[in-house]
XYZ file of C-alpha atoms in Angstrom:
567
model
C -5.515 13.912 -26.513
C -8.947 13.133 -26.652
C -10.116 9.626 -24.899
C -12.664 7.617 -26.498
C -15.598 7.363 -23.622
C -16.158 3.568 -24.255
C -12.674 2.909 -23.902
C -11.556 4.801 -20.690
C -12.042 2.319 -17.290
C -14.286 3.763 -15.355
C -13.329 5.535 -12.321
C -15.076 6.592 -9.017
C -13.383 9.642 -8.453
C -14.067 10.910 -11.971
C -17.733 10.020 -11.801
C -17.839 11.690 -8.518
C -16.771 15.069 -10.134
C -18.865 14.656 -13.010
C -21.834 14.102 -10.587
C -20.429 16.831 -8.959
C -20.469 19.609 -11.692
C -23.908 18.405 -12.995
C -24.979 19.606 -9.781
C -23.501 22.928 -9.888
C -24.651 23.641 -13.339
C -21.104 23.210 -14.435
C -20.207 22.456 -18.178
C -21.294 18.893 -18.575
C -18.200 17.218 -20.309
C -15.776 15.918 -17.542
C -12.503 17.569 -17.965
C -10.643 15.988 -20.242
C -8.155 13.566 -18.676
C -5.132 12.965 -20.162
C -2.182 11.802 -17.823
C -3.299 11.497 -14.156
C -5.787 13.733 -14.453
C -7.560 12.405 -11.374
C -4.715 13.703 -8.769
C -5.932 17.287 -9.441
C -9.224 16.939 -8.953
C -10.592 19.472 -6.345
C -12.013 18.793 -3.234
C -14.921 20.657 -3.497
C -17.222 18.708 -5.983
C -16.109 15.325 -3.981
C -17.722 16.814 -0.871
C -21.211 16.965 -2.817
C -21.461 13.099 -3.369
C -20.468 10.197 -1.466
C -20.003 6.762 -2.746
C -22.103 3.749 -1.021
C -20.454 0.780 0.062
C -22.602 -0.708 2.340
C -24.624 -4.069 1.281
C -27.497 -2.028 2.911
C -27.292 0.971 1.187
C -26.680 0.034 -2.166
C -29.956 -2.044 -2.107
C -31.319 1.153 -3.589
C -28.494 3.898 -4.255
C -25.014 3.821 -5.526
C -24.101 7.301 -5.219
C -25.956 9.977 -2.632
C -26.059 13.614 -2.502
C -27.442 13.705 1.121
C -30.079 16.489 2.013
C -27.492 18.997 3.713
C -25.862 19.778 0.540
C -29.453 19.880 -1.572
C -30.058 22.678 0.964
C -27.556 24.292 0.258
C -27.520 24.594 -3.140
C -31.228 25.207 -3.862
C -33.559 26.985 -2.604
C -35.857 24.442 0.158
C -33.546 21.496 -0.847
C -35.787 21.677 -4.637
C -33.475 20.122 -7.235
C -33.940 21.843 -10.683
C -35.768 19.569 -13.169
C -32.797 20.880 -15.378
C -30.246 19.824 -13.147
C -32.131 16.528 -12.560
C -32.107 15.314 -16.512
C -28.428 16.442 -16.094
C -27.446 13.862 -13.615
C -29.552 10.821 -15.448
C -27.961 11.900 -18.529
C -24.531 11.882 -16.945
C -21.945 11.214 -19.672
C -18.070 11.414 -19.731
C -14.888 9.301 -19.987
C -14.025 6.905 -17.119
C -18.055 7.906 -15.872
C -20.006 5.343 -14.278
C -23.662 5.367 -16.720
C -26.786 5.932 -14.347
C -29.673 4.038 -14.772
C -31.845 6.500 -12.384
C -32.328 8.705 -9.719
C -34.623 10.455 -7.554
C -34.937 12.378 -4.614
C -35.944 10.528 -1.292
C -35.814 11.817 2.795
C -31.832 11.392 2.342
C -31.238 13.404 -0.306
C -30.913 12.521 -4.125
C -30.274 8.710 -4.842
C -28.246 7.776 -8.056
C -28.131 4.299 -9.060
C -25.549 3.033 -11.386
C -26.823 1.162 -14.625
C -25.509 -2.369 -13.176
C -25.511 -4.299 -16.087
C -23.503 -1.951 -18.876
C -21.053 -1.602 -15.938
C -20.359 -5.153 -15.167
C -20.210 -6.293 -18.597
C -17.497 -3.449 -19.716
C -15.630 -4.188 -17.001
C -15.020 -7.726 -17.210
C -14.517 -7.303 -21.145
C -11.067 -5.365 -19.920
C -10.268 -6.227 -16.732
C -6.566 -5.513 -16.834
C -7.163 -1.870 -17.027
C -8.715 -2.198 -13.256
C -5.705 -4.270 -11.854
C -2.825 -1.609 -12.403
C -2.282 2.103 -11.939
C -4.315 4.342 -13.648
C -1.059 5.867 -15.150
C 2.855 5.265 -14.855
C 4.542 7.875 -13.021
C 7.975 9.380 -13.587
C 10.725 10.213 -11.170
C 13.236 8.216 -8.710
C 12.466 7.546 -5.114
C 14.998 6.646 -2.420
C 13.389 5.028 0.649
C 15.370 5.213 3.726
C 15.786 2.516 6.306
C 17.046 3.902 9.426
C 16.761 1.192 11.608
C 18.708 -0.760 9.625
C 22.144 1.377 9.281
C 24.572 0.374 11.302
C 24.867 2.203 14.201
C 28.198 1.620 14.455
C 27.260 -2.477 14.109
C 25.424 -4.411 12.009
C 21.280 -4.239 13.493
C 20.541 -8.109 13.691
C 17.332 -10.425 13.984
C 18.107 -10.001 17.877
C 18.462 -6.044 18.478
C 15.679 -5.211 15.722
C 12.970 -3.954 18.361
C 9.128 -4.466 16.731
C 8.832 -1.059 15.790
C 11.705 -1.016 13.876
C 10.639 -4.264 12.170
C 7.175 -2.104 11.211
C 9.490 0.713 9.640
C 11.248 -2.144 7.612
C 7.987 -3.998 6.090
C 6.223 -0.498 5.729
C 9.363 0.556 3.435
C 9.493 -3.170 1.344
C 5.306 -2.724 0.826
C 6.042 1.432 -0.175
C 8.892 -0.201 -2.792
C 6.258 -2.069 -4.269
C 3.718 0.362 -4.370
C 5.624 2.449 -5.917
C 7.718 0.430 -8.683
C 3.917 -0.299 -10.003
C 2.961 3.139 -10.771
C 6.380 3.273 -12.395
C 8.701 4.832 -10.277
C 12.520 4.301 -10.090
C 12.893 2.825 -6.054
C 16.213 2.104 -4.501
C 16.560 1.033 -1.318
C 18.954 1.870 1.405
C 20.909 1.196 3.398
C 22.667 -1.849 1.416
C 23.703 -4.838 3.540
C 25.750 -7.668 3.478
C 24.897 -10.636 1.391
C 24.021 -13.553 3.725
C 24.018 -11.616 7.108
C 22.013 -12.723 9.750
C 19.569 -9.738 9.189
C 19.568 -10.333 5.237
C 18.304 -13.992 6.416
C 15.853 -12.543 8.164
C 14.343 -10.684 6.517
C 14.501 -12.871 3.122
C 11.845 -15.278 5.551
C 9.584 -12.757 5.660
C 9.720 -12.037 2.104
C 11.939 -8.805 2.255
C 14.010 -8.527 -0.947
C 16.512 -6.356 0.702
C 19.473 -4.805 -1.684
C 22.938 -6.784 -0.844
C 26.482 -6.182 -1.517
C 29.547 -9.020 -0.654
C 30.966 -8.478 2.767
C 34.187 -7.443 1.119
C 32.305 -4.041 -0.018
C 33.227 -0.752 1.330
C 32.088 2.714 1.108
C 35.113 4.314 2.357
C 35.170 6.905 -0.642
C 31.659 7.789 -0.657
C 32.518 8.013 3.439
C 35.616 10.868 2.806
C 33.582 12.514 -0.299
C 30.541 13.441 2.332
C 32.914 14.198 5.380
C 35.115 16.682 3.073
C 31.257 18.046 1.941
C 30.786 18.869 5.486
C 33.963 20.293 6.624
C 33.440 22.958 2.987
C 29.692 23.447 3.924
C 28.766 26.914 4.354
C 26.416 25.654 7.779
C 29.556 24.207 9.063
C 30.357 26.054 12.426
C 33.505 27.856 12.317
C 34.396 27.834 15.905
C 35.549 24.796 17.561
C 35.129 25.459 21.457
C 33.265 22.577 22.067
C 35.394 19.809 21.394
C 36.174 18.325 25.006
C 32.679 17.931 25.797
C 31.669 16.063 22.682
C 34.576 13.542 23.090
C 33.138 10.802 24.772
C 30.455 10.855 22.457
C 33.278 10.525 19.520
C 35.603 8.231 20.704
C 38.071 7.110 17.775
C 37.034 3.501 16.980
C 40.295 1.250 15.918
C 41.928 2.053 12.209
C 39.645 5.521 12.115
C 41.403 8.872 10.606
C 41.612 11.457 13.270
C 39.293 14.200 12.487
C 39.007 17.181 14.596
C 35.410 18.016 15.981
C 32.738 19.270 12.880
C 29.695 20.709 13.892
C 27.274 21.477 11.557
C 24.329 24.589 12.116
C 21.151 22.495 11.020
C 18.708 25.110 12.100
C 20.165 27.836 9.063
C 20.076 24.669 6.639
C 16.279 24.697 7.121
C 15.915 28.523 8.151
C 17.501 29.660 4.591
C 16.545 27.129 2.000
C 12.970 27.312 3.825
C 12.504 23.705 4.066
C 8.879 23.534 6.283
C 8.303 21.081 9.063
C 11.583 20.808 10.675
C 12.089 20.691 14.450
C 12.777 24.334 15.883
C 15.199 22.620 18.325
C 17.390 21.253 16.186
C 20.425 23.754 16.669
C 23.946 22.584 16.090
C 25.174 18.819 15.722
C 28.191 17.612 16.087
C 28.760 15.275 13.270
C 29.492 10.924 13.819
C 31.341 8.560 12.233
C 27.804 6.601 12.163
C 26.295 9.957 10.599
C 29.170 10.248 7.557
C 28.254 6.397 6.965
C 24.625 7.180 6.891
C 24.768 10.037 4.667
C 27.500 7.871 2.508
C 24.886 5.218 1.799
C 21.855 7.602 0.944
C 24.611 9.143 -1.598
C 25.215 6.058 -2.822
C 21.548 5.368 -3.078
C 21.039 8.807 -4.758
C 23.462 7.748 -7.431
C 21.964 3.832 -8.126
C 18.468 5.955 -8.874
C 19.338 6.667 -12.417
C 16.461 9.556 -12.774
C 17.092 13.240 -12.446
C 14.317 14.341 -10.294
C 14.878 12.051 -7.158
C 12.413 12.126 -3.537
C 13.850 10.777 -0.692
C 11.787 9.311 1.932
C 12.808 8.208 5.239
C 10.669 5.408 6.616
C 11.383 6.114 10.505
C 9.775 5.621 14.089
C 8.736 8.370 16.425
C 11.657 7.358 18.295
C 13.908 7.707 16.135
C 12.190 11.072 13.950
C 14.690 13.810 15.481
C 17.809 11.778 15.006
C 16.669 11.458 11.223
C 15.839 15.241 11.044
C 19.654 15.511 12.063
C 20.551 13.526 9.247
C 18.588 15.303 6.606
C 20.022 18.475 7.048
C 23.551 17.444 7.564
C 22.344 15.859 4.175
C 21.265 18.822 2.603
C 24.171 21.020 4.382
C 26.598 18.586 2.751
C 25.131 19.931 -0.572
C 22.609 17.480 -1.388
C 19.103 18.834 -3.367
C 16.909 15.826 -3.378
C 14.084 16.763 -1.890
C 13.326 14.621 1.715
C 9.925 13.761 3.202
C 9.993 11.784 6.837
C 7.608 8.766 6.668
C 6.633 8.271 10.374
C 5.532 5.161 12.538
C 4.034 4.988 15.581
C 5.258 2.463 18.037
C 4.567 -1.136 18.417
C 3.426 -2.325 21.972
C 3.279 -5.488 23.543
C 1.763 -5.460 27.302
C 3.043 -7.752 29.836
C 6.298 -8.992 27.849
C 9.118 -7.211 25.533
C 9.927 -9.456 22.184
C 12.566 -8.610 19.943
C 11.332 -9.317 15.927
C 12.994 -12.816 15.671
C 11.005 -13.939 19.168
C 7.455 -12.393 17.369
C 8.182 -14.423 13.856
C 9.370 -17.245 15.631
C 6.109 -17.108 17.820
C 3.904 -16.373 15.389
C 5.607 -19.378 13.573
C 5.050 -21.542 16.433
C 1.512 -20.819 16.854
C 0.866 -20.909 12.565
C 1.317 -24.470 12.805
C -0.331 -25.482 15.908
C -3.072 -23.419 14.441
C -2.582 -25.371 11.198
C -2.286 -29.301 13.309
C -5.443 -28.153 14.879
C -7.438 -28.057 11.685
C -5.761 -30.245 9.050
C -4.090 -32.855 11.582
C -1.405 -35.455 10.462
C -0.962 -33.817 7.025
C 0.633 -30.726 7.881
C 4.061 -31.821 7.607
C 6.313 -31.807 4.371
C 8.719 -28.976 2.395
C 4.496 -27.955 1.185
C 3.302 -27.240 4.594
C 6.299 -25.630 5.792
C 6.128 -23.394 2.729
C 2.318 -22.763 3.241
C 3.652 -22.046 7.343
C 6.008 -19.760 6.256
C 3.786 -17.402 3.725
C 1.205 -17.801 6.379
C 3.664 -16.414 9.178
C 4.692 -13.555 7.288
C 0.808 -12.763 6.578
C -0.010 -12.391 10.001
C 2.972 -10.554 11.115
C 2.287 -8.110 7.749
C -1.236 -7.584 8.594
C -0.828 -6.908 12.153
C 2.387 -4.107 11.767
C 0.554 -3.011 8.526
C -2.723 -2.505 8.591
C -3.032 0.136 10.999
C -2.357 3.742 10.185
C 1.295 4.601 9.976
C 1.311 7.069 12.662
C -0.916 5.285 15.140
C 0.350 2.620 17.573
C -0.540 -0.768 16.961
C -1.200 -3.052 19.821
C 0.090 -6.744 19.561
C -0.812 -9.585 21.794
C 1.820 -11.926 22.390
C 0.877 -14.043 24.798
C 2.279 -17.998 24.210
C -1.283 -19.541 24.900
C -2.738 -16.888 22.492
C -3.353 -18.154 18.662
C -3.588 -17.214 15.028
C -6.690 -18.242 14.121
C -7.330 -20.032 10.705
C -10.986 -18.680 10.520
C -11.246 -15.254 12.298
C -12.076 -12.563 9.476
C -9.133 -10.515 11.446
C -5.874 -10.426 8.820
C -3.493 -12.353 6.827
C -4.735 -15.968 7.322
C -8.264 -14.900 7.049
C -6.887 -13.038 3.530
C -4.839 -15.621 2.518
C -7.401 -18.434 2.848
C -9.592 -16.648 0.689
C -7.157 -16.567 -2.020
C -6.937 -20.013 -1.914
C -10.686 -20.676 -1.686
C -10.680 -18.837 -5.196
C -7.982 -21.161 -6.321
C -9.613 -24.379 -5.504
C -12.960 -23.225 -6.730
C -11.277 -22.696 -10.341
C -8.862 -26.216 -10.036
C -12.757 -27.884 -9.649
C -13.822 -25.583 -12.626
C -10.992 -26.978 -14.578
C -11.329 -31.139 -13.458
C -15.026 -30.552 -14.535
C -14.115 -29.354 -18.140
C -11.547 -31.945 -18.515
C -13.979 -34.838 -17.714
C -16.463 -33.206 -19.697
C -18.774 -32.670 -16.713
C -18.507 -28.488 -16.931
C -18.628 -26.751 -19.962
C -15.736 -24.541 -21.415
C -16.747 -20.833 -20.823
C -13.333 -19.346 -21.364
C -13.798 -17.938 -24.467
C -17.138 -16.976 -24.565
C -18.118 -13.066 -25.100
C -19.317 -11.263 -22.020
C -20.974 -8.746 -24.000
C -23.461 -11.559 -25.690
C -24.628 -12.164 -22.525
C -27.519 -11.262 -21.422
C -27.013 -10.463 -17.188
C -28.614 -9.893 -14.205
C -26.437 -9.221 -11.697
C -26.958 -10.105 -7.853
C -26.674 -7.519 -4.996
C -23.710 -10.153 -4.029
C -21.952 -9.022 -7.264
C -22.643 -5.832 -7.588
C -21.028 -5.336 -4.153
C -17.759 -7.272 -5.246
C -17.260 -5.294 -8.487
C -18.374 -1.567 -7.373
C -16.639 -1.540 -4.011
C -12.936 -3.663 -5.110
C -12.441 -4.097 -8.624
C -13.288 -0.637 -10.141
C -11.583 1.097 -7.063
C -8.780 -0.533 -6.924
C -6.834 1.377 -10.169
C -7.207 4.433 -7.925
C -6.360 2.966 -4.654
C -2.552 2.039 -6.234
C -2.204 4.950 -7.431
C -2.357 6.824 -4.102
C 0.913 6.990 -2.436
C 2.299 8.533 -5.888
C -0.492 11.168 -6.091
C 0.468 12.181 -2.670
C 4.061 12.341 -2.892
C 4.228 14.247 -5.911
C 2.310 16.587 -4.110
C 4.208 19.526 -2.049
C 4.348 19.408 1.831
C 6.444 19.680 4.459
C 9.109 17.653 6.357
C 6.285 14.912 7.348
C 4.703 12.709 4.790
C 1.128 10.898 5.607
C 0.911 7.934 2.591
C -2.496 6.086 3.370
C -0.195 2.271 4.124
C -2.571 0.868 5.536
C -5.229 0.490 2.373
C -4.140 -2.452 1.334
C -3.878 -4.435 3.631
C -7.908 -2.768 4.970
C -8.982 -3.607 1.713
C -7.929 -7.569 1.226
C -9.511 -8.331 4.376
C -12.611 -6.310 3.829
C -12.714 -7.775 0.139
C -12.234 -11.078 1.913
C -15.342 -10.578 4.379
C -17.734 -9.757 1.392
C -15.922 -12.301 -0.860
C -16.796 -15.361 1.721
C -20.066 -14.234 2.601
C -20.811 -14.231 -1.259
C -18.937 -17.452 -1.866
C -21.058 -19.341 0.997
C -24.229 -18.043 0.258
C -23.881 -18.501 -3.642
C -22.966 -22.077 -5.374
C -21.127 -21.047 -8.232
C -20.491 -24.432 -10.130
C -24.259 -25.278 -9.640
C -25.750 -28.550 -11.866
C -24.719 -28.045 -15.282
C -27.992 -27.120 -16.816
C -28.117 -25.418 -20.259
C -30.070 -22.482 -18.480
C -28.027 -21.621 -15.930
C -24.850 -21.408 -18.012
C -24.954 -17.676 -18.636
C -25.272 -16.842 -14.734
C -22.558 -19.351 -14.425
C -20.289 -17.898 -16.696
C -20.602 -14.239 -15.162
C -19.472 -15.353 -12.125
C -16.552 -17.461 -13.022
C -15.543 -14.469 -15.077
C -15.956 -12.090 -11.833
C -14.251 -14.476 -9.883
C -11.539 -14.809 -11.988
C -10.964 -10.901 -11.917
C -11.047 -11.271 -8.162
C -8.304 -13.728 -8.412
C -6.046 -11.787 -10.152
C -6.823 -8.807 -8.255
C -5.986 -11.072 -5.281
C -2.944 -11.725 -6.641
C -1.747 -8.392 -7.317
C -2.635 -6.919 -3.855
C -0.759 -9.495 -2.217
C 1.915 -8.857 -4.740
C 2.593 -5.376 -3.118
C 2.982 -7.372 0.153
C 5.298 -9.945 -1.242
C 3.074 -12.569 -0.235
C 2.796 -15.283 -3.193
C -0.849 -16.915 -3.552
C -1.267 -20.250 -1.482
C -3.270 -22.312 -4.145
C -4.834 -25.556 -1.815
C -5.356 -25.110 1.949
């Protein structure tokens, strides 16, 4: 299907290939892009252009091909006059125009045509706040941590990096549910269990069943899976030595000892990545129940091509390698990737994740008494608390790269700070500066002091558009499509046992987008006097703005964090 150039959103990746290939001498049309055509893009051309970002920088470039790569290509670092009129003629769907170029000590300089691009892009702003395209397919994400092991894990015994594996699996969920993916969730829990509670204050939607439920049958169907598997170990010489570590709990069926070859699962159906050491298990009670929920799981995710992922920590990564096999030597073919975290650390004390929320909640309000005094005190504040809690302790286990440790200080006399441009609060009081802003916008109009812009045309007006603006619209709202679409891209990808998804992004980008969204916002007075002059400039920014807003909003969506309108 052919797309209509004016009515494709522009994209950075594609305009970096298309810069790319007018380099090269390649045919000029972009390839034509019909569903997620960007995940396939090669490498190559993306290594021959690099997007600026900084406020520095794109004073007088958006896009740079540096010097190395001229040198390269041509002969003395000479670009072609031919391949010059090809770049400023650059044309293609979802392609940045270019207003100009030229060749300087850094290589060749391409800047952007600022004002066609800000005016098509607030005309149809939806198309930058959502996926570029809705996936197919079913993904089950894993939980270890919480599966009972043989009880219940509970506010008390969840350690901090097993509260990171948790949030990193709820903000995945999200993720991927928006580019259209079937997510289920496991393990279930019980309804109204301490941990449910839990987690339900931080915002965790967590899948529930009554207490009364069991899974006894999916329990026998996986054991008697096992005991016909063609891995399972025919000789049973082994059986005193494992008994301690299978004691019959109370009411259990006897069951003689099953051990299960894990290395020939992964040696014949040449599954890459697995531990060499993982040899012969003897199969749990806790093991059957794990492999009885994921079943389960399998079974709720209604769509025939199904990827498991299993959100675990370091610790914990060989114990879930176990389970996969004994998965896949029970006869399961959904294909499993292992989603690893690195651990949490806190020096000079040892917190289990109710004592961090509850001192993060602790210091949110003294944080909050410090700047807004007597008022903080209501159901309102301790809502705004509570979303402001769950911020910090989001940002801080989330905003580092999955496989890295993250560092936490939790000292008692340490604080959250309302102002520092560090995470959550910082992100979240941005949001709300955006809200207020527009609540002003909106008292104005009704006492006739601002005039209505809503429904005026951005194409009829005639822009310039501030280095402030620029910044705000080429480095978050036109990126953004892409950077949702991500953890799909990658996982429909083939790999090996371990799976790298970028998690962190998000939560990097709100508080960078915050940074450059309060420096703008206090240098720049956006409902100035209402003079008949200034209305266009005015209007251009309250339409920006109100993009940011809802982008706002559906970043912090993936977080389940819900806007905080007045602070």
């Amino acid at each position: 299907v052919m797309e209509n150039i004016d009515e494709t959103p522009f994209r950075i990746t594609r305009t970096v290939q298309a810069l790319g290939s007018a380099l090269r001498g390649e045919p000029e049309n972009v390839p034509d892009a019909g569903q997620g055509s960007s995940d396939r893009i090669s490498s190559e051309p993306e290594k021959l252009w690099f997007k600026e970002s900084s406020a520095k920088n794109l004073q007088n470039r958006d896009f740079l091909s540096p010097t190395t790569v001229l040198n390269t290509l041509y002969a003395d670092g000479q670009v072609p006059p031919a391949v010059m009129g090809r770049v400023l003629s650059l044309k293609g769907c979802g392609v940045l125009p270019v207003a100009g170029g030229e060749v300087m000590g850094e290589g060749l300089r391409v800047r952007v045509d600022r004002i066609a691009a800000f005016q098509k892009v607030l005309s149809g702003v939806s198309a930058y706040l959502k996926p570029p395209s809705q996936r197919q397919g079913g993904v089950v994400l894993n939980c270890p941590a919480l599966h009972p092991k043989p009880n219940l894990p509970s506010p008390d015994t969840l350690t901090l990096g097993q509260l990171r594996t948790v949030l990193l699996t709820d903000h995945l969920g999200a993720l991927l549910r928006r580019q259209g993916f079937t997510v289920s969730c496991c393990p279930v829990l019980p309804e109204d269990s301490n941990i449910i509670v839990f987690l339900r204050m931080l915002g965790v939607d967590w899948p529930s069943v009554p207490v009364s439920w069991t899974n006894d049958e999916r329990e026998e169907k996986m054991l008697e899976a096992l005991q016909n598997s063609p891995y399972k170990e025919r000789e049973e010489t082994d059986g005193g030595r494992r008994e301690s570590e299978g004691k019959k709990m109370e009411g259990e069926k006897e069951w003689g000892t099953l051990r299960v070859n894990l290395k020939r699962v992964f040696q014949e159906e040449q599954l890459p990545g697995y531990d060499p050491s993982l040899g012969t298990c003897t199969v749990q009670r806790d093991s059957v129940s794990h492999l009885a929920q994921l079943d389960r799981a399998t079974a709720d995710c209604t769509v025939s091509t199904a990827t498991a992922v299993h959100v675990t920590s370091c610790q914990d990564e060989f114990r879930q390698q176990q389970i996969a096999m004994l998965w896949r030597a029970s006869g399961a073919t959904v294909t499993q990737r292992h989603l690893v975290c690195g651990p949490v650390k806190t020096p000079g004390s040892h917190l289990s994740a109710a004592q961090y929320l509850q001192l993060r909640r602790v210091q949110m309000k003294e944080a909050s008494e410090m700047k807004y005094g007597e008022q903080v005190e209501g159901q309102t504040w301790d809502d705004i608390i509570k979303v402001m809690t769950s911020a910090t302790v989001r940002f801080e286990l989330l905003s580092t790269v999955h496989m890295s440790p993250v560092t936490l200080d939790v000292q008692r006399e340490g604080s959250v700070s309302t102002k520092g441009p560090r995470g959550g609060v910082f992100v979240m009081y941005n949001c709300a500066r955006l809200h207020t802003l527009f609540d002003s916008y909106e008292r104005g109009m009704e006492k006739g002091e601002t005039l209505d812009v809503t429904d005026w045309l951005i194409q009829t007006v005639s822009l310039s558009v501030s280095q402030g603006e620029w910044l705000l619209l080429f480095n978050y709202l036109i990126p953004f499509s892409e950077l949702l679409d991500q953890s799909g891209q990658v996982l429909e990808c083939d790999g090996g046992a371990r799976v790298n998804l970028k998690t962190e992004q998000i939560c990097k980008f709100l508080v960078s987008l915050s940074k450059d969204f309060s420096s703008y916002y206090n240098r720049v007075h956006v409902l100035g006097e209402p003079l008949p002059h200034l209305f266009n400039q005015m209007f251009c920014r309250l339409q920006l703005l109100r993009a940011l807003r809802e982008l706002y909003h559906r970043a912090l969506d993936t977080l389940h964090l819900p806007p905080i309108r007045q602070l």
